[in-house]
PDB file of C-alpha atoms in Angstrom:
ATOM      1  CA  MET A   1      22.401  24.225 -43.104  1.00 49.00           C
ATOM      2  CA  ASN A   2      24.443  21.760 -41.054  1.00 44.00           C
ATOM      3  CA  HIS A   3      24.267  24.091 -38.110  1.00 44.00           C
ATOM      4  CA  ARG A   4      20.524  24.253 -38.299  1.00 46.00           C
ATOM      5  CA  LEU A   5      20.321  20.443 -38.385  1.00 40.00           C
ATOM      6  CA  LEU A   6      22.623  20.207 -35.442  1.00 39.00           C
ATOM      7  CA  LEU A   7      20.661  22.688 -33.432  1.00 39.00           C
ATOM      8  CA  THR A   8      17.325  21.051 -34.229  1.00 37.00           C
ATOM      9  CA  ALA A   9      18.744  17.604 -33.191  1.00 39.00           C
ATOM     10  CA  CYS A  10      20.080  19.132 -29.889  1.00 39.00           C
ATOM     11  CA  SER A  11      16.844  20.777 -29.293  1.00 37.00           C
ATOM     12  CA  LEU A  12      14.858  17.698 -29.740  1.00 37.00           C
ATOM     13  CA  LEU A  13      17.173  15.695 -27.499  1.00 36.00           C
ATOM     14  CA  ALA A  14      16.973  18.365 -24.778  1.00 38.00           C
ATOM     15  CA  LEU A  15      13.103  18.375 -25.001  1.00 36.00           C
ATOM     16  CA  SER A  16      13.003  14.572 -24.559  1.00 35.00           C
ATOM     17  CA  VAL A  17      15.068  14.715 -21.472  1.00 36.00           C
ATOM     18  CA  ILE A  18      13.721  17.838 -19.744  1.00 34.00           C
ATOM     19  CA  PRO A  19      10.242  16.509 -18.864  1.00 37.00           C
ATOM     20  CA  GLN A  20      11.707  13.543 -16.999  1.00 36.00           C
ATOM     21  CA  ALA A  21      13.987  15.820 -14.993  1.00 37.00           C
ATOM     22  CA  ILE A  22      11.325  18.372 -14.000  1.00 37.00           C
ATOM     23  CA  PHE A  23       8.556  16.134 -12.956  1.00 45.00           C
ATOM     24  CA  ALA A  24       9.449  16.211  -9.356  1.00 50.00           C
ATOM     25  CA  THR A  25       9.345  19.983  -9.266  1.00 59.00           C
ATOM     26  CA  THR A  26       6.738  21.318 -11.647  1.00 79.00           C
ATOM     27  CA  PRO A  27       3.761  19.305 -10.550  1.00 85.00           C
ATOM     28  CA  PHE A  28       4.916  19.646  -6.920  1.00 88.00           C
ATOM     29  CA  LYS A  29       5.017  23.472  -7.300  1.00 90.00           C
ATOM     30  CA  LYS A  30       1.610  23.326  -9.019  1.00 92.00           C
ATOM     31  CA  SER A  31       0.059  21.261  -6.237  1.00 93.00           C
ATOM     32  CA  PHE A  32       1.366  23.625  -3.545  1.00 94.00           C
ATOM     33  CA  ASP A  33      -0.002  26.610  -5.659  1.00 95.00           C
ATOM     34  CA  GLU A  34      -3.473  24.947  -6.004  1.00 95.00           C
ATOM     35  CA  GLN A  35      -3.595  23.933  -2.309  1.00 95.00           C
ATOM     36  CA  TYR A  36      -2.521  27.189  -0.670  1.00 96.00           C
ATOM     37  CA  VAL A  37      -1.707  30.064  -3.013  1.00 96.00           C
ATOM     38  CA  LYS A  38      -3.866  30.366  -6.089  1.00 95.00           C
ATOM     39  CA  ASP A  39      -7.202  31.032  -4.374  1.00 94.00           C
ATOM     40  CA  SER A  40      -5.726  32.917  -1.443  1.00 95.00           C
ATOM     41  CA  GLY A  41      -6.837  36.173  -2.851  1.00 95.00           C
ATOM     42  CA  ASN A  42      -3.483  37.680  -1.590  1.00 96.00           C
ATOM     43  CA  GLU A  43      -1.398  39.168  -4.377  1.00 97.00           C
ATOM     44  CA  GLU A  44       1.615  39.525  -2.164  1.00 97.00           C
ATOM     45  CA  PHE A  45       1.478  35.819  -1.164  1.00 96.00           C
ATOM     46  CA  GLN A  46       1.032  34.868  -4.781  1.00 96.00           C
ATOM     47  CA  ALA A  47       3.982  36.991  -5.820  1.00 96.00           C
ATOM     48  CA  ALA A  48       6.153  35.628  -3.014  1.00 95.00           C
ATOM     49  CA  PHE A  49       5.364  32.056  -4.166  1.00 95.00           C
ATOM     50  CA  ARG A  50       6.181  32.898  -7.801  1.00 94.00           C
ATOM     51  CA  THR A  51       9.547  34.178  -6.612  1.00 93.00           C
ATOM     52  CA  ALA A  52      10.285  31.439  -4.251  1.00 92.00           C
ATOM     53  CA  GLY A  53       9.364  28.552  -6.552  1.00 90.00           C
ATOM     54  CA  CYS A  54      11.327  25.432  -5.749  1.00 87.00           C
ATOM     55  CA  TYR A  55      12.597  27.184  -2.579  1.00 88.00           C
ATOM     56  CA  VAL A  56       9.327  26.667  -0.748  1.00 92.00           C
ATOM     57  CA  CYS A  57      10.815  23.388   0.076  1.00 90.00           C
ATOM     58  CA  HIS A  58      14.421  23.505  -0.975  1.00 86.00           C
ATOM     59  CA  VAL A  59      17.270  25.604   0.429  1.00 85.00           C
ATOM     60  CA  LYS A  60      18.439  28.335  -2.013  1.00 78.00           C
ATOM     61  CA  GLU A  61      21.974  28.029  -3.376  1.00 70.00           C
ATOM     62  CA  LYS A  62      22.367  24.447  -2.190  1.00 67.00           C
ATOM     63  CA  LYS A  63      22.276  21.167  -3.993  1.00 68.00           C
ATOM     64  CA  LYS A  64      18.772  19.905  -5.104  1.00 69.00           C
ATOM     65  CA  ASP A  65      18.824  17.407  -2.366  1.00 75.00           C
ATOM     66  CA  VAL A  66      18.950  19.966   0.460  1.00 84.00           C
ATOM     67  CA  VAL A  67      15.558  20.882   1.728  1.00 87.00           C
ATOM     68  CA  ASN A  68      14.284  23.256   4.508  1.00 90.00           C
ATOM     69  CA  HIS A  69      12.218  22.029   7.538  1.00 93.00           C
ATOM     70  CA  TYR A  70       9.005  22.054   5.526  1.00 94.00           C
ATOM     71  CA  GLY A  71      10.542  20.011   2.707  1.00 91.00           C
ATOM     72  CA  ASN A  72      12.024  17.591   5.140  1.00 91.00           C
ATOM     73  CA  GLU A  73       8.598  16.970   6.734  1.00 94.00           C
ATOM     74  CA  LEU A  74       7.166  16.223   3.257  1.00 93.00           C
ATOM     75  CA  THR A  75      10.134  14.040   2.410  1.00 91.00           C
ATOM     76  CA  LYS A  76       9.464  11.892   5.479  1.00 93.00           C
ATOM     77  CA  LEU A  77       5.890  11.300   4.400  1.00 95.00           C
ATOM     78  CA  ILE A  78       6.544  10.300   0.857  1.00 93.00           C
ATOM     79  CA  PRO A  79       7.929   6.827   0.508  1.00 91.00           C
ATOM     80  CA  GLY A  80      11.313   6.327  -1.100  1.00 89.00           C
ATOM     81  CA  ASN A  81      13.263   8.527  -3.408  1.00 87.00           C
ATOM     82  CA  VAL A  82      10.624  10.166  -5.760  1.00 87.00           C
ATOM     83  CA  GLN A  83      13.190  10.561  -8.681  1.00 85.00           C
ATOM     84  CA  GLU A  84      14.279   6.956  -8.473  1.00 90.00           C
ATOM     85  CA  ARG A  85      10.696   5.728  -8.264  1.00 91.00           C
ATOM     86  CA  LEU A  86       9.765   7.772 -11.467  1.00 89.00           C
ATOM     87  CA  ASP A  87      12.880   6.667 -13.236  1.00 91.00           C
ATOM     88  CA  GLU A  88      12.110   3.027 -12.525  1.00 93.00           C
ATOM     89  CA  ALA A  89       8.469   3.491 -13.600  1.00 93.00           C
ATOM     90  CA  ARG A  90       9.543   4.973 -17.019  1.00 92.00           C
ATOM     91  CA  LYS A  91      11.265   1.652 -17.734  1.00 94.00           C
ATOM     92  CA  GLY A  92       7.839   0.023 -17.625  1.00 94.00           C
ATOM     93  CA  GLY A  93       6.416   2.244 -20.381  1.00 93.00           C
ATOM     94  CA  ARG A  94       3.948   5.194 -20.553  1.00 92.00           C
ATOM     95  CA  ASP A  95       1.236   3.598 -18.480  1.00 95.00           C
ATOM     96  CA  ALA A  96       3.576   2.641 -15.683  1.00 94.00           C
ATOM     97  CA  LYS A  97       5.103   6.067 -15.653  1.00 91.00           C
ATOM     98  CA  THR A  98       1.660   7.804 -15.763  1.00 93.00           C
ATOM     99  CA  ALA A  99       0.499   5.555 -12.854  1.00 95.00           C
ATOM    100  CA  GLU A 100       3.504   6.304 -10.799  1.00 94.00           C
ATOM    101  CA  GLU A 101       3.313  10.031 -11.355  1.00 93.00           C
ATOM    102  CA  ALA A 102      -0.286  10.006 -10.197  1.00 94.00           C
ATOM    103  CA  LYS A 103       0.618   7.990  -7.127  1.00 95.00           C
ATOM    104  CA  VAL A 104       3.414  10.403  -6.137  1.00 93.00           C
ATOM    105  CA  LEU A 105       1.117  13.433  -6.625  1.00 93.00           C
ATOM    106  CA  LYS A 106      -1.484  11.816  -4.360  1.00 95.00           C
ATOM    107  CA  GLU A 107       1.232  11.080  -1.846  1.00 96.00           C
ATOM    108  CA  LEU A 108       2.343  14.656  -1.997  1.00 94.00           C
ATOM    109  CA  VAL A 109      -1.197  16.066  -1.391  1.00 95.00           C
ATOM    110  CA  ASP A 110      -1.739  13.686   1.537  1.00 97.00           C
ATOM    111  CA  ALA A 111       1.658  14.683   2.921  1.00 96.00           C
ATOM    112  CA  MET A 112       0.861  18.395   2.571  1.00 96.00           C
ATOM    113  CA  LYS A 113      -2.334  17.911   4.604  1.00 97.00           C
ATOM    114  CA  LYS A 114      -0.498  16.102   7.305  1.00 98.00           C
ATOM    115  CA  VAL A 115       2.279  18.692   7.456  1.00 97.00           C
ATOM    116  CA  GLU A 116      -0.317  21.419   7.900  1.00 97.00           C
ATOM    117  CA  GLU A 117      -0.781  20.102  11.406  1.00 97.00           C
ATOM    118  CA  MET A 118       2.955  20.262  12.208  1.00 97.00           C
ATOM    119  CA  ASN A 119       4.755  23.102  13.896  1.00 95.00           C
ATOM    120  CA  SER A 120       7.065  25.148  11.774  1.00 94.00           C
ATOM    121  CA  PRO A 121      10.372  26.224  13.411  1.00 91.00           C
ATOM    122  CA  SER A 122       8.597  29.428  14.545  1.00 89.00           C
ATOM    123  CA  GLY A 123       6.111  27.338  16.534  1.00 93.00           C
ATOM    124  CA  VAL A 124       3.128  28.104  14.323  1.00 95.00           C
ATOM    125  CA  THR A 125       1.633  25.167  12.433  1.00 97.00           C
ATOM    126  CA  TYR A 126       2.266  25.170   8.717  1.00 97.00           C
ATOM    127  CA  GLY A 127      -1.569  25.318   8.164  1.00 97.00           C
ATOM    128  CA  GLU A 128      -1.686  28.496  10.173  1.00 97.00           C
ATOM    129  CA  LEU A 129       1.333  29.889   8.319  1.00 96.00           C
ATOM    130  CA  PHE A 130      -0.277  29.361   4.994  1.00 96.00           C
ATOM    131  CA  LYS A 131      -3.673  30.682   6.021  1.00 97.00           C
ATOM    132  CA  SER A 132      -1.823  33.899   7.147  1.00 97.00           C
ATOM    133  CA  HIS A 133      -0.365  34.067   3.584  1.00 97.00           C
ATOM    134  CA  GLN A 134       3.278  33.199   4.623  1.00 96.00           C
ATOM    135  CA  LEU A 135       5.574  30.622   2.955  1.00 95.00           C
ATOM    136  CA  PRO A 136       7.728  28.215   5.112  1.00 92.00           C
ATOM    137  CA  PRO A 137      10.804  29.728   6.703  1.00 84.00           C
ATOM    138  CA  HIS A 138      14.098  28.419   5.432  1.00 76.00           C
ATOM    139  CA  GLU A 139      15.428  27.514   8.788  1.00 68.00           C
ATOM    140  CA  GLY A 140      17.502  24.306   8.997  1.00 67.00           C
ATOM    141  CA  GLU A 141      18.891  22.281   6.255  1.00 66.00           C
ATOM    142  CA  PHE A 142      18.220  18.608   5.623  1.00 66.00           C
ATOM    143  CA  SER A 143      19.625  16.275   3.017  1.00 66.00           C
ATOM    144  CA  THR A 144      17.221  14.009   1.291  1.00 64.00           C
ATOM    145  CA  LYS A 145      19.973  11.533   0.403  1.00 63.00           C
TER     146      LYS A 145
END
């Protein structure tokens, strides 16, 4: 019985922490999916996106603060450190947190539209890349710190 109580308490603690830690990834992935992948009609592109996940912007097997060229361009266009902004907003309560999350997501969507016009390392714009059902290449590594 004591083990169940301990397991339940640990589970509740984990669930209270996880949503804060994953905000900067889950809604970002969802935004990219909705903007470029979901309605693409290309099953291979959709499967590639599901496999890539966070690595559309981040560099695989590196720290979370290391991004590829595409992630770096997005980072330049979104003011400040997103995680720090969200952490600060949480201190202001639920309304402040919700408002900041909405603001960050709008900034992300705006940034994605601007980055569409930029050249990827291959010389093709990101917009052209996405229209041809390709994900950003993982050339280059940039730290967001």
